[in-house]
Coordinates of N, CA and C in Angstrom, one line a residue:
X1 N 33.7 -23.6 -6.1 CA 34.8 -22.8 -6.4 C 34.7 -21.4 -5.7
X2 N 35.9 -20.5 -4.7 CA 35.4 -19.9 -4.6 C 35.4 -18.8 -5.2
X3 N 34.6 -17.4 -4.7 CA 34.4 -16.2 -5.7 C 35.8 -15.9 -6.5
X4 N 37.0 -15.1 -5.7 CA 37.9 -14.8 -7.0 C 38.2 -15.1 -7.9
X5 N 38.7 -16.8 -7.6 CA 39.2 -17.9 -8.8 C 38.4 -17.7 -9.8
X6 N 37.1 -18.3 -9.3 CA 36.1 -18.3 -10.4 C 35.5 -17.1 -11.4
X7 N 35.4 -15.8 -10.4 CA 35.4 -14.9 -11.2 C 36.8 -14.4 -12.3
X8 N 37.8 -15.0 -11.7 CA 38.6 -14.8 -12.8 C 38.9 -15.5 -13.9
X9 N 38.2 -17.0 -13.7 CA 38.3 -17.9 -14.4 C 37.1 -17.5 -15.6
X10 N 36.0 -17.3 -15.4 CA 35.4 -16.5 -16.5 C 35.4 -15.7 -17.1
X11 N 36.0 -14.6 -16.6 CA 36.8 -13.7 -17.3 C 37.8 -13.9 -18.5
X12 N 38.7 -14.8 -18.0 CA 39.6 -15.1 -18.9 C 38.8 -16.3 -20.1
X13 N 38.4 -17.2 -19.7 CA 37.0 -18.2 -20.3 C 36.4 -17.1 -21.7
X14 N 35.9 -15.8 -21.1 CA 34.7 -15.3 -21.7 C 36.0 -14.3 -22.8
X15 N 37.0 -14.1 -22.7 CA 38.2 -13.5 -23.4 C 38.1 -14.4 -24.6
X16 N 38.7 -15.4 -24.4 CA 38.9 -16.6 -25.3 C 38.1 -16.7 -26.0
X17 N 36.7 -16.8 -26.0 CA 35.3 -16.8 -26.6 C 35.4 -15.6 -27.6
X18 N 35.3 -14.6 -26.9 CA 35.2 -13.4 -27.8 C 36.5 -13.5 -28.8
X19 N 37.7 -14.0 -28.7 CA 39.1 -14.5 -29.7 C 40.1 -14.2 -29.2
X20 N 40.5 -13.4 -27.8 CA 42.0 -12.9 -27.7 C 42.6 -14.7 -28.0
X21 N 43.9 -14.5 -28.3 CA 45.0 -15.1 -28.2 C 46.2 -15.2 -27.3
X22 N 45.8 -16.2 -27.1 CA 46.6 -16.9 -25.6 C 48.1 -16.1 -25.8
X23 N 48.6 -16.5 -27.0 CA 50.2 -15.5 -27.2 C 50.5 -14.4 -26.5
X24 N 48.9 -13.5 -26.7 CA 49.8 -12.1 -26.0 C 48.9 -11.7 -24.4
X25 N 49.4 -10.9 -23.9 CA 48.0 -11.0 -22.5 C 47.1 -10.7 -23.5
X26 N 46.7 -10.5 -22.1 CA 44.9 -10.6 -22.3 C 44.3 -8.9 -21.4
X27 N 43.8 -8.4 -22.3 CA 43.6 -7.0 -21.0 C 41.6 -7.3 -20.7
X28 N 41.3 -6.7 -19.9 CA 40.4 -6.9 -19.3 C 39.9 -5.9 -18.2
X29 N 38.6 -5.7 -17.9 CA 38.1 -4.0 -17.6 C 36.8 -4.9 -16.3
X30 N 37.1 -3.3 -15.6 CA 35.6 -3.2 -14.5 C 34.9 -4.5 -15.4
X31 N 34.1 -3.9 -16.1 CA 32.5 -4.2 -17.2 C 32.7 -5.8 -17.4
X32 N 34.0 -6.2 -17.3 CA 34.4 -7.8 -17.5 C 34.5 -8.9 -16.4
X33 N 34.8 -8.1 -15.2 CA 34.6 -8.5 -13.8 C 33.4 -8.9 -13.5
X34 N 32.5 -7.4 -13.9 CA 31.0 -7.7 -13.4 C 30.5 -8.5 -14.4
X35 N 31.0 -9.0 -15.8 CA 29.7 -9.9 -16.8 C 30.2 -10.9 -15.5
X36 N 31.1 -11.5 -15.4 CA 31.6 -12.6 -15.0 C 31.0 -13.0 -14.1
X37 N 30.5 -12.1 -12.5 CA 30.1 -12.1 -11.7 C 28.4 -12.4 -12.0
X38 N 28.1 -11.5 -12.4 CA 26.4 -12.2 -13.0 C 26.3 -13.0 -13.2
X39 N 27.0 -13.7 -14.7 CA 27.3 -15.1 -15.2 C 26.6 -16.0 -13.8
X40 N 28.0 -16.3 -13.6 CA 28.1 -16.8 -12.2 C 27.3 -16.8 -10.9
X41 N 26.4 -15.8 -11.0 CA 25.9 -15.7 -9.6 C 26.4 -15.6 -8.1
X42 N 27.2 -14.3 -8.2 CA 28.1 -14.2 -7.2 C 28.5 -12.9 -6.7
X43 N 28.0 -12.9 -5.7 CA 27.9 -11.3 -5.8 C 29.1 -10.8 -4.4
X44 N 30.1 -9.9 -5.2 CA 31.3 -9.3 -4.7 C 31.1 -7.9 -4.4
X45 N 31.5 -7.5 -3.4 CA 30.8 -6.1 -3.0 C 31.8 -5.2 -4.0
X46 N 33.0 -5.4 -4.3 CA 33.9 -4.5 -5.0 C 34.5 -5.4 -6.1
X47 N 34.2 -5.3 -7.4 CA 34.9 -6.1 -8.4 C 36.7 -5.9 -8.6
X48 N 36.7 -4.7 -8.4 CA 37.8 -4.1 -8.8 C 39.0 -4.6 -7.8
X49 N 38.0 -5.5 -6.5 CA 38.8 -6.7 -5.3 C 40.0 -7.5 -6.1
X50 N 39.4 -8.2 -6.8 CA 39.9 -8.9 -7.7 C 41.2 -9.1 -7.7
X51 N 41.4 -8.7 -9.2 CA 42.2 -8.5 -9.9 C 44.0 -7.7 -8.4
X52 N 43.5 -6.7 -8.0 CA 44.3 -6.4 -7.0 C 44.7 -7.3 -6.0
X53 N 43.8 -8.1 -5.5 CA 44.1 -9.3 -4.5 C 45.2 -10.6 -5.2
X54 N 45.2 -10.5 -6.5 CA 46.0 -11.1 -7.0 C 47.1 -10.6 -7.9
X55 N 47.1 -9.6 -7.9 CA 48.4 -8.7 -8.3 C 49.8 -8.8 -7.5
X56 N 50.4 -9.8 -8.1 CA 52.1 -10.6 -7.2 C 51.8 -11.0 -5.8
X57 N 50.6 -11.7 -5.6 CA 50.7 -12.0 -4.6 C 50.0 -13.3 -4.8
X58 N 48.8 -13.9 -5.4 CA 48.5 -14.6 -5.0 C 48.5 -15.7 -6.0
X59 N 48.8 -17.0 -6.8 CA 49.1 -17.2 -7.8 C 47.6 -17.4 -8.2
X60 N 47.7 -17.5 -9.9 CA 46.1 -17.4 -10.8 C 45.3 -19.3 -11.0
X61 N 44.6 -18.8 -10.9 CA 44.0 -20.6 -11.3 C 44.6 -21.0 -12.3
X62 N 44.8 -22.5 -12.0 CA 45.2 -23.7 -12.9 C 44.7 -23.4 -14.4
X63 N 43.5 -23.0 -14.8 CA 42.9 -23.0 -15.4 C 43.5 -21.5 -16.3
X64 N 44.0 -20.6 -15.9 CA 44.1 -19.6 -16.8 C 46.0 -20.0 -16.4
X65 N 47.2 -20.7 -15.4 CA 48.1 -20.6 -15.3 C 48.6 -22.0 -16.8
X66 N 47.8 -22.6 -16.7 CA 48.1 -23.7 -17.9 C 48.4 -23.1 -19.0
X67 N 48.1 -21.9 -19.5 CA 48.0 -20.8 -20.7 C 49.6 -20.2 -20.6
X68 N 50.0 -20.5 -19.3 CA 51.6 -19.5 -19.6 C 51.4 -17.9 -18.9
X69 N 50.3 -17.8 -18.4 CA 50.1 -16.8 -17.4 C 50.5 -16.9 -16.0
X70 N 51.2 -15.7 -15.2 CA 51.9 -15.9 -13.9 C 51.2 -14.8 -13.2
X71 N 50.4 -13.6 -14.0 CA 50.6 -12.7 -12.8 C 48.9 -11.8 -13.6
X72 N 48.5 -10.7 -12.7 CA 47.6 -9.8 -13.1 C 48.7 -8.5 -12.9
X73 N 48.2 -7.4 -14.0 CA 49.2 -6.3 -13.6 C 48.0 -5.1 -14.6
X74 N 47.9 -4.1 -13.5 CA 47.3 -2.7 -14.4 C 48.0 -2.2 -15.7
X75 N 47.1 -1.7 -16.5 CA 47.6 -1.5 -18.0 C 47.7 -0.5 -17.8
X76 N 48.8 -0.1 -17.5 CA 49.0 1.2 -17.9 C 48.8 2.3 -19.0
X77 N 48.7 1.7 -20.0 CA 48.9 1.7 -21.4 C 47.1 2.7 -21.1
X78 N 46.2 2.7 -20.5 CA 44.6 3.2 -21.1 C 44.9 4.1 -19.2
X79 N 44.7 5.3 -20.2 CA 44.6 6.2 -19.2 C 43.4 6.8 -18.9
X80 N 41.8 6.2 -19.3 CA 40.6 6.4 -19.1 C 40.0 5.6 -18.5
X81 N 40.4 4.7 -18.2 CA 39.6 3.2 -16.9 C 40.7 2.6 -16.5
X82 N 40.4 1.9 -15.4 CA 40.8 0.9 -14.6 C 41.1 -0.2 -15.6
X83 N 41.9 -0.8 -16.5 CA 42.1 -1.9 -16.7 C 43.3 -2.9 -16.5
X84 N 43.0 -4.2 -16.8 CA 44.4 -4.9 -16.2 C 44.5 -6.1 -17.1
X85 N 45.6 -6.6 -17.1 CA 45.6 -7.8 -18.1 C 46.4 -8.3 -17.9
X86 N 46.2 -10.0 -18.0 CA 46.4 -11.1 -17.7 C 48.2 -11.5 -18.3
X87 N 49.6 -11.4 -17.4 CA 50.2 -11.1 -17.9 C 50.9 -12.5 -18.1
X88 N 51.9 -13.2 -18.7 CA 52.5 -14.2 -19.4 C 54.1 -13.5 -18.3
X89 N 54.5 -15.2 -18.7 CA 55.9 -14.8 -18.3 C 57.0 -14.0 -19.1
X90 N 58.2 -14.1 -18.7 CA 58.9 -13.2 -19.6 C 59.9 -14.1 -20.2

């Protein structure tokens, strides 16, 4: 698999574990990019690649799009970090 998918796929994977509910997004931070990336063994020179490379542009793996998710989009909502969450249709 390669790095994006996969890093995003444990991301969203390692969400679900800890309990979010598939109902509402899912927000997610830097610090969640990089467990993912460890996990995995995969080393991305900028985590924060991510999530932006697939912001309306590129569609999300099977694996998190089966859930009712279409899109990544910055949370606006936290004006102290970078975060973004996994956004559902409308």
């Amino acid at each position: 698999m390669r790095k994006y998918p996969a890093t995003l796929v444990r991301v969203f994977e390692n969400k679900l574990e800890a309990g979010a509910d598939t109902d509402d997004e899912i927000v997610f931070e830097k610090a969640d990019l990089e467990q993912a990336t460890d996990e995995l063994e995969i080393d991305v020179r900028e985590v924060l690649e991510i999530p932006s490379a697939y912001s309306s542009t590129r569609s999300l793996p099977d694996e998190i799009t089966e859930h009712g998710y279409v899109d990544i989009a910055l949370n606006e909502l936290d004006d102290d970090a970078e975060t973004y969450r996994f956004v559902k249709e409308a």
